[in-house]
């Protein structure tokens, strides 16, 4: 079922969902199942599976470093298929511009269609570690809006290279990313919202936000998005702080602010076990207020370990 149908069927009740990351190449999928199992009692209608783009690794060959391009966490579509069939839940692969040509994207989408995957999250992806700015892959897309356009065309039976099959259309529900504290490269929140509107105009059906730790930012973002003419559901993304290093890491990587009260609480912790508890309590408060405000879904970034998400879900759902 499509995300928008799940939201419609919920009739105003807030749904629970979460995002997982594929295991590192060579690890076992059982690790993922072990983290998903405890969360299934909260009936997630859908689970997102991230995609990581390729990166350079350096292999030591008798003192000389051999530089190789590799994808460290491959398998998104396969994982989506296996979770979908094991748990009878909808799965959402994240589809990236970075690292993929349009043809590769088309093949990936066709695989999803054959597998009965009805939702995809369309994202640009970040710059590679060695790059200062995002460089579009040769033959790939520069912006998520272009990717949305490709998926929308497939929904109309328009494949690449002028192949048109109106009787064999895909029917993907398309999610895109939104940034309550603006995307790091956008010159202003207003410009970023214009870009978000463009993604919706190209065919996106819903938005999932970047993590935020102050609900005021989400509420203001939704108001601004509505004022800009964006009418699709805007799903808040919640990440519980889990280790002390997150105080530096999260603002650095995601360009988001942490409220002083949260910083003080984390700094007062003696160890990461205590930090994890602070993160859980903060996310519970955030989630309760968002649920009270009637958000369609509370979507959690699980980062591979689900004990904290389970504790939050137990308190909120
Ligand atoms: P875009 O919408 O393309 O925007 C990127 C920047 O370009 C913005 O600053 C925007 O304002 C600007 N822009 C957009 N269109 C134009 C235009 N036509 N002209 C000029 N400027 C423009 N990353 C991963 O690698 N894998 C994942 O699985 C993943 N999942 C994510 C899930 C969520 C919910 C979120 C919020 C992010 C996720 N990301 C993921 C991170 C994402 O790839 C990065 O934030 C990336 O830098 C931007 O992606 P986007 O889709 O928002 O890009």
PDB file of N, CA, C and O in Angstrom, residues 197-225:
ATOM      1  N   UNK A 197       8.901  22.783  -3.063  1.00  0.00           N
ATOM      2  CA  UNK A 197       7.643  22.917  -3.825  1.00  0.00           C
ATOM      3  C   UNK A 197       7.828  22.339  -5.233  1.00  0.00           C
ATOM      4  O   UNK A 197       6.948  21.663  -5.772  1.00  0.00           O
ATOM      5  N   UNK A 198       9.017  22.603  -5.789  1.00  0.00           N
ATOM      6  CA  UNK A 198       9.324  22.085  -7.135  1.00  0.00           C
ATOM      7  C   UNK A 198       9.242  20.547  -7.143  1.00  0.00           C
ATOM      8  O   UNK A 198       8.691  19.950  -8.062  1.00  0.00           O
ATOM      9  N   UNK A 199       9.791  19.912  -6.090  1.00  0.00           N
ATOM     10  CA  UNK A 199       9.759  18.438  -6.023  1.00  0.00           C
ATOM     11  C   UNK A 199       8.312  17.948  -5.963  1.00  0.00           C
ATOM     12  O   UNK A 199       7.961  16.948  -6.577  1.00  0.00           O
ATOM     13  N   UNK A 200       7.492  18.670  -5.211  1.00  0.00           N
ATOM     14  CA  UNK A 200       6.078  18.270  -5.100  1.00  0.00           C
ATOM     15  C   UNK A 200       5.376  18.503  -6.449  1.00  0.00           C
ATOM     16  O   UNK A 200       4.609  17.659  -6.917  1.00  0.00           O
ATOM     17  N   UNK A 201       5.683  19.625  -7.074  1.00  0.00           N
ATOM     18  CA  UNK A 201       5.065  19.913  -8.380  1.00  0.00           C
ATOM     19  C   UNK A 201       5.479  18.877  -9.430  1.00  0.00           C
ATOM     20  O   UNK A 201       4.727  18.576 -10.345  1.00  0.00           O
ATOM     21  N   UNK A 202       6.690  18.333  -9.289  1.00  0.00           N
ATOM     22  CA  UNK A 202       7.159  17.313 -10.249  1.00  0.00           C
ATOM     23  C   UNK A 202       6.490  15.963  -9.988  1.00  0.00           C
ATOM     24  O   UNK A 202       6.612  15.047 -10.794  1.00  0.00           O
ATOM     25  N   UNK A 203       5.858  15.800  -8.814  1.00  0.00           N
ATOM     26  CA  UNK A 203       5.132  14.543  -8.581  1.00  0.00           C
ATOM     27  C   UNK A 203       5.326  13.894  -7.227  1.00  0.00           C
ATOM     28  O   UNK A 203       4.827  12.781  -7.008  1.00  0.00           O
ATOM     29  N   UNK A 204       6.044  14.547  -6.299  1.00  0.00           N
ATOM     30  CA  UNK A 204       6.228  13.932  -4.965  1.00  0.00           C
ATOM     31  C   UNK A 204       4.904  13.947  -4.201  1.00  0.00           C
ATOM     32  O   UNK A 204       4.136  14.902  -4.288  1.00  0.00           O
ATOM     33  N   UNK A 205       4.666  12.871  -3.444  1.00  0.00           N
ATOM     34  CA  UNK A 205       3.377  12.731  -2.751  1.00  0.00           C
ATOM     35  C   UNK A 205       3.454  13.027  -1.260  1.00  0.00           C
ATOM     36  O   UNK A 205       2.437  13.190  -0.607  1.00  0.00           O
ATOM     37  N   UNK A 206       4.652  12.984  -0.696  1.00  0.00           N
ATOM     38  CA  UNK A 206       4.797  13.300   0.727  1.00  0.00           C
ATOM     39  C   UNK A 206       6.248  13.713   1.017  1.00  0.00           C
ATOM     40  O   UNK A 206       7.139  13.486   0.185  1.00  0.00           O
ATOM     41  N   UNK A 207       6.424  14.323   2.175  1.00  0.00           N
ATOM     42  CA  UNK A 207       7.743  14.814   2.584  1.00  0.00           C
ATOM     43  C   UNK A 207       8.099  14.166   3.920  1.00  0.00           C
ATOM     44  O   UNK A 207       7.241  14.007   4.781  1.00  0.00           O
ATOM     45  N   UNK A 208       9.360  13.771   4.073  1.00  0.00           N
ATOM     46  CA  UNK A 208       9.869  13.353   5.386  1.00  0.00           C
ATOM     47  C   UNK A 208      10.951  14.347   5.776  1.00  0.00           C
ATOM     48  O   UNK A 208      11.811  14.688   4.957  1.00  0.00           O
ATOM     49  N   UNK A 209      10.902  14.823   7.010  1.00  0.00           N
ATOM     50  CA  UNK A 209      11.859  15.877   7.381  1.00  0.00           C
ATOM     51  C   UNK A 209      13.184  15.313   7.882  1.00  0.00           C
ATOM     52  O   UNK A 209      13.252  14.190   8.388  1.00  0.00           O
ATOM     53  N   UNK A 210      14.165  16.138   7.748  1.00  0.00           N
ATOM     54  CA  UNK A 210      15.441  15.922   8.437  1.00  0.00           C
ATOM     55  C   UNK A 210      15.165  15.939   9.936  1.00  0.00           C
ATOM     56  O   UNK A 210      14.159  16.525  10.373  1.00  0.00           O
ATOM     57  N   UNK A 211      16.006  15.298  10.708  1.00  0.00           N
ATOM     58  CA  UNK A 211      15.835  15.313  12.169  1.00  0.00           C
ATOM     59  C   UNK A 211      15.852  16.745  12.690  1.00  0.00           C
ATOM     60  O   UNK A 211      16.482  17.633  12.108  1.00  0.00           O
ATOM     61  N   UNK A 212      15.131  16.968  13.764  1.00  0.00           N
ATOM     62  CA  UNK A 212      15.156  18.255  14.469  1.00  0.00           C
ATOM     63  C   UNK A 212      14.927  17.931  15.942  1.00  0.00           C
ATOM     64  O   UNK A 212      14.369  16.881  16.276  1.00  0.00           O
ATOM     65  N   UNK A 213      15.367  18.823  16.823  1.00  0.00           N
ATOM     66  CA  UNK A 213      15.258  18.539  18.255  1.00  0.00           C
ATOM     67  C   UNK A 213      14.387  19.549  18.989  1.00  0.00           C
ATOM     68  O   UNK A 213      14.191  19.451  20.186  1.00  0.00           O
ATOM     69  N   UNK A 214      13.897  20.522  18.212  1.00  0.00           N
ATOM     70  CA  UNK A 214      13.016  21.541  18.778  1.00  0.00           C
ATOM     71  C   UNK A 214      11.750  21.530  17.908  1.00  0.00           C
ATOM     72  O   UNK A 214      11.800  21.922  16.731  1.00  0.00           O
ATOM     73  N   UNK A 215      10.638  21.098  18.487  1.00  0.00           N
ATOM     74  CA  UNK A 215       9.416  20.958  17.691  1.00  0.00           C
ATOM     75  C   UNK A 215       8.964  22.264  17.046  1.00  0.00           C
ATOM     76  O   UNK A 215       8.302  22.242  16.006  1.00  0.00           O
ATOM     77  N   UNK A 216       9.323  23.383  17.683  1.00  0.00           N
ATOM     78  CA  UNK A 216       8.947  24.695  17.132  1.00  0.00           C
ATOM     79  C   UNK A 216       9.441  24.801  15.684  1.00  0.00           C
ATOM     80  O   UNK A 216       8.753  25.336  14.823  1.00  0.00           O
ATOM     81  N   UNK A 217      10.624  24.245  15.441  1.00  0.00           N
ATOM     82  CA  UNK A 217      11.207  24.323  14.080  1.00  0.00           C
ATOM     83  C   UNK A 217      10.318  23.568  13.086  1.00  0.00           C
ATOM     84  O   UNK A 217      10.116  24.006  11.962  1.00  0.00           O
ATOM     85  N   UNK A 218       9.810  22.415  13.519  1.00  0.00           N
ATOM     86  CA  UNK A 218       8.936  21.628  12.639  1.00  0.00           C
ATOM     87  C   UNK A 218       7.625  22.378  12.387  1.00  0.00           C
ATOM     88  O   UNK A 218       7.190  22.505  11.236  1.00  0.00           O
ATOM     89  N   UNK A 219       7.011  22.875  13.461  1.00  0.00           N
ATOM     90  CA  UNK A 219       5.720  23.544  13.292  1.00  0.00           C
ATOM     91  C   UNK A 219       5.857  24.769  12.382  1.00  0.00           C
ATOM     92  O   UNK A 219       5.018  25.010  11.525  1.00  0.00           O
ATOM     93  N   UNK A 220       6.936  25.525  12.564  1.00  0.00           N
ATOM     94  CA  UNK A 220       7.140  26.716  11.720  1.00  0.00           C
ATOM     95  C   UNK A 220       7.391  26.312  10.264  1.00  0.00           C
ATOM     96  O   UNK A 220       6.932  26.966   9.339  1.00  0.00           O
ATOM     97  N   UNK A 221       8.108  25.208  10.111  1.00  0.00           N
ATOM     98  CA  UNK A 221       8.405  24.717   8.759  1.00  0.00           C
ATOM     99  C   UNK A 221       7.114  24.309   8.044  1.00  0.00           C
ATOM    100  O   UNK A 221       6.897  24.653   6.874  1.00  0.00           O
ATOM    101  N   UNK A 222       6.264  23.597   8.769  1.00  0.00           N
ATOM    102  CA  UNK A 222       4.996  23.157   8.157  1.00  0.00           C
ATOM    103  C   UNK A 222       4.163  24.385   7.786  1.00  0.00           C
ATOM    104  O   UNK A 222       3.615  24.458   6.671  1.00  0.00           O
ATOM    105  N   UNK A 223       4.106  25.364   8.676  1.00  0.00           N
ATOM    106  CA  UNK A 223       3.342  26.592   8.368  1.00  0.00           C
ATOM    107  C   UNK A 223       3.903  27.269   7.109  1.00  0.00           C
ATOM    108  O   UNK A 223       3.148  27.682   6.228  1.00  0.00           O
ATOM    109  N   UNK A 224       5.233  27.373   7.049  1.00  0.00           N
ATOM    110  CA  UNK A 224       5.866  28.041   5.901  1.00  0.00           C
ATOM    111  C   UNK A 224       5.634  27.244   4.620  1.00  0.00           C
ATOM    112  O   UNK A 224       5.395  27.814   3.547  1.00  0.00           O
ATOM    113  N   UNK A 225       5.677  25.906   4.741  1.00  0.00           N
ATOM    114  CA  UNK A 225       5.449  25.050   3.562  1.00  0.00           C
ATOM    115  C   UNK A 225       4.007  25.214   3.067  1.00  0.00           C
ATOM    116  O   UNK A 225       3.768  25.325   1.858  1.00  0.00           O
TER     117      UNK A 225
END
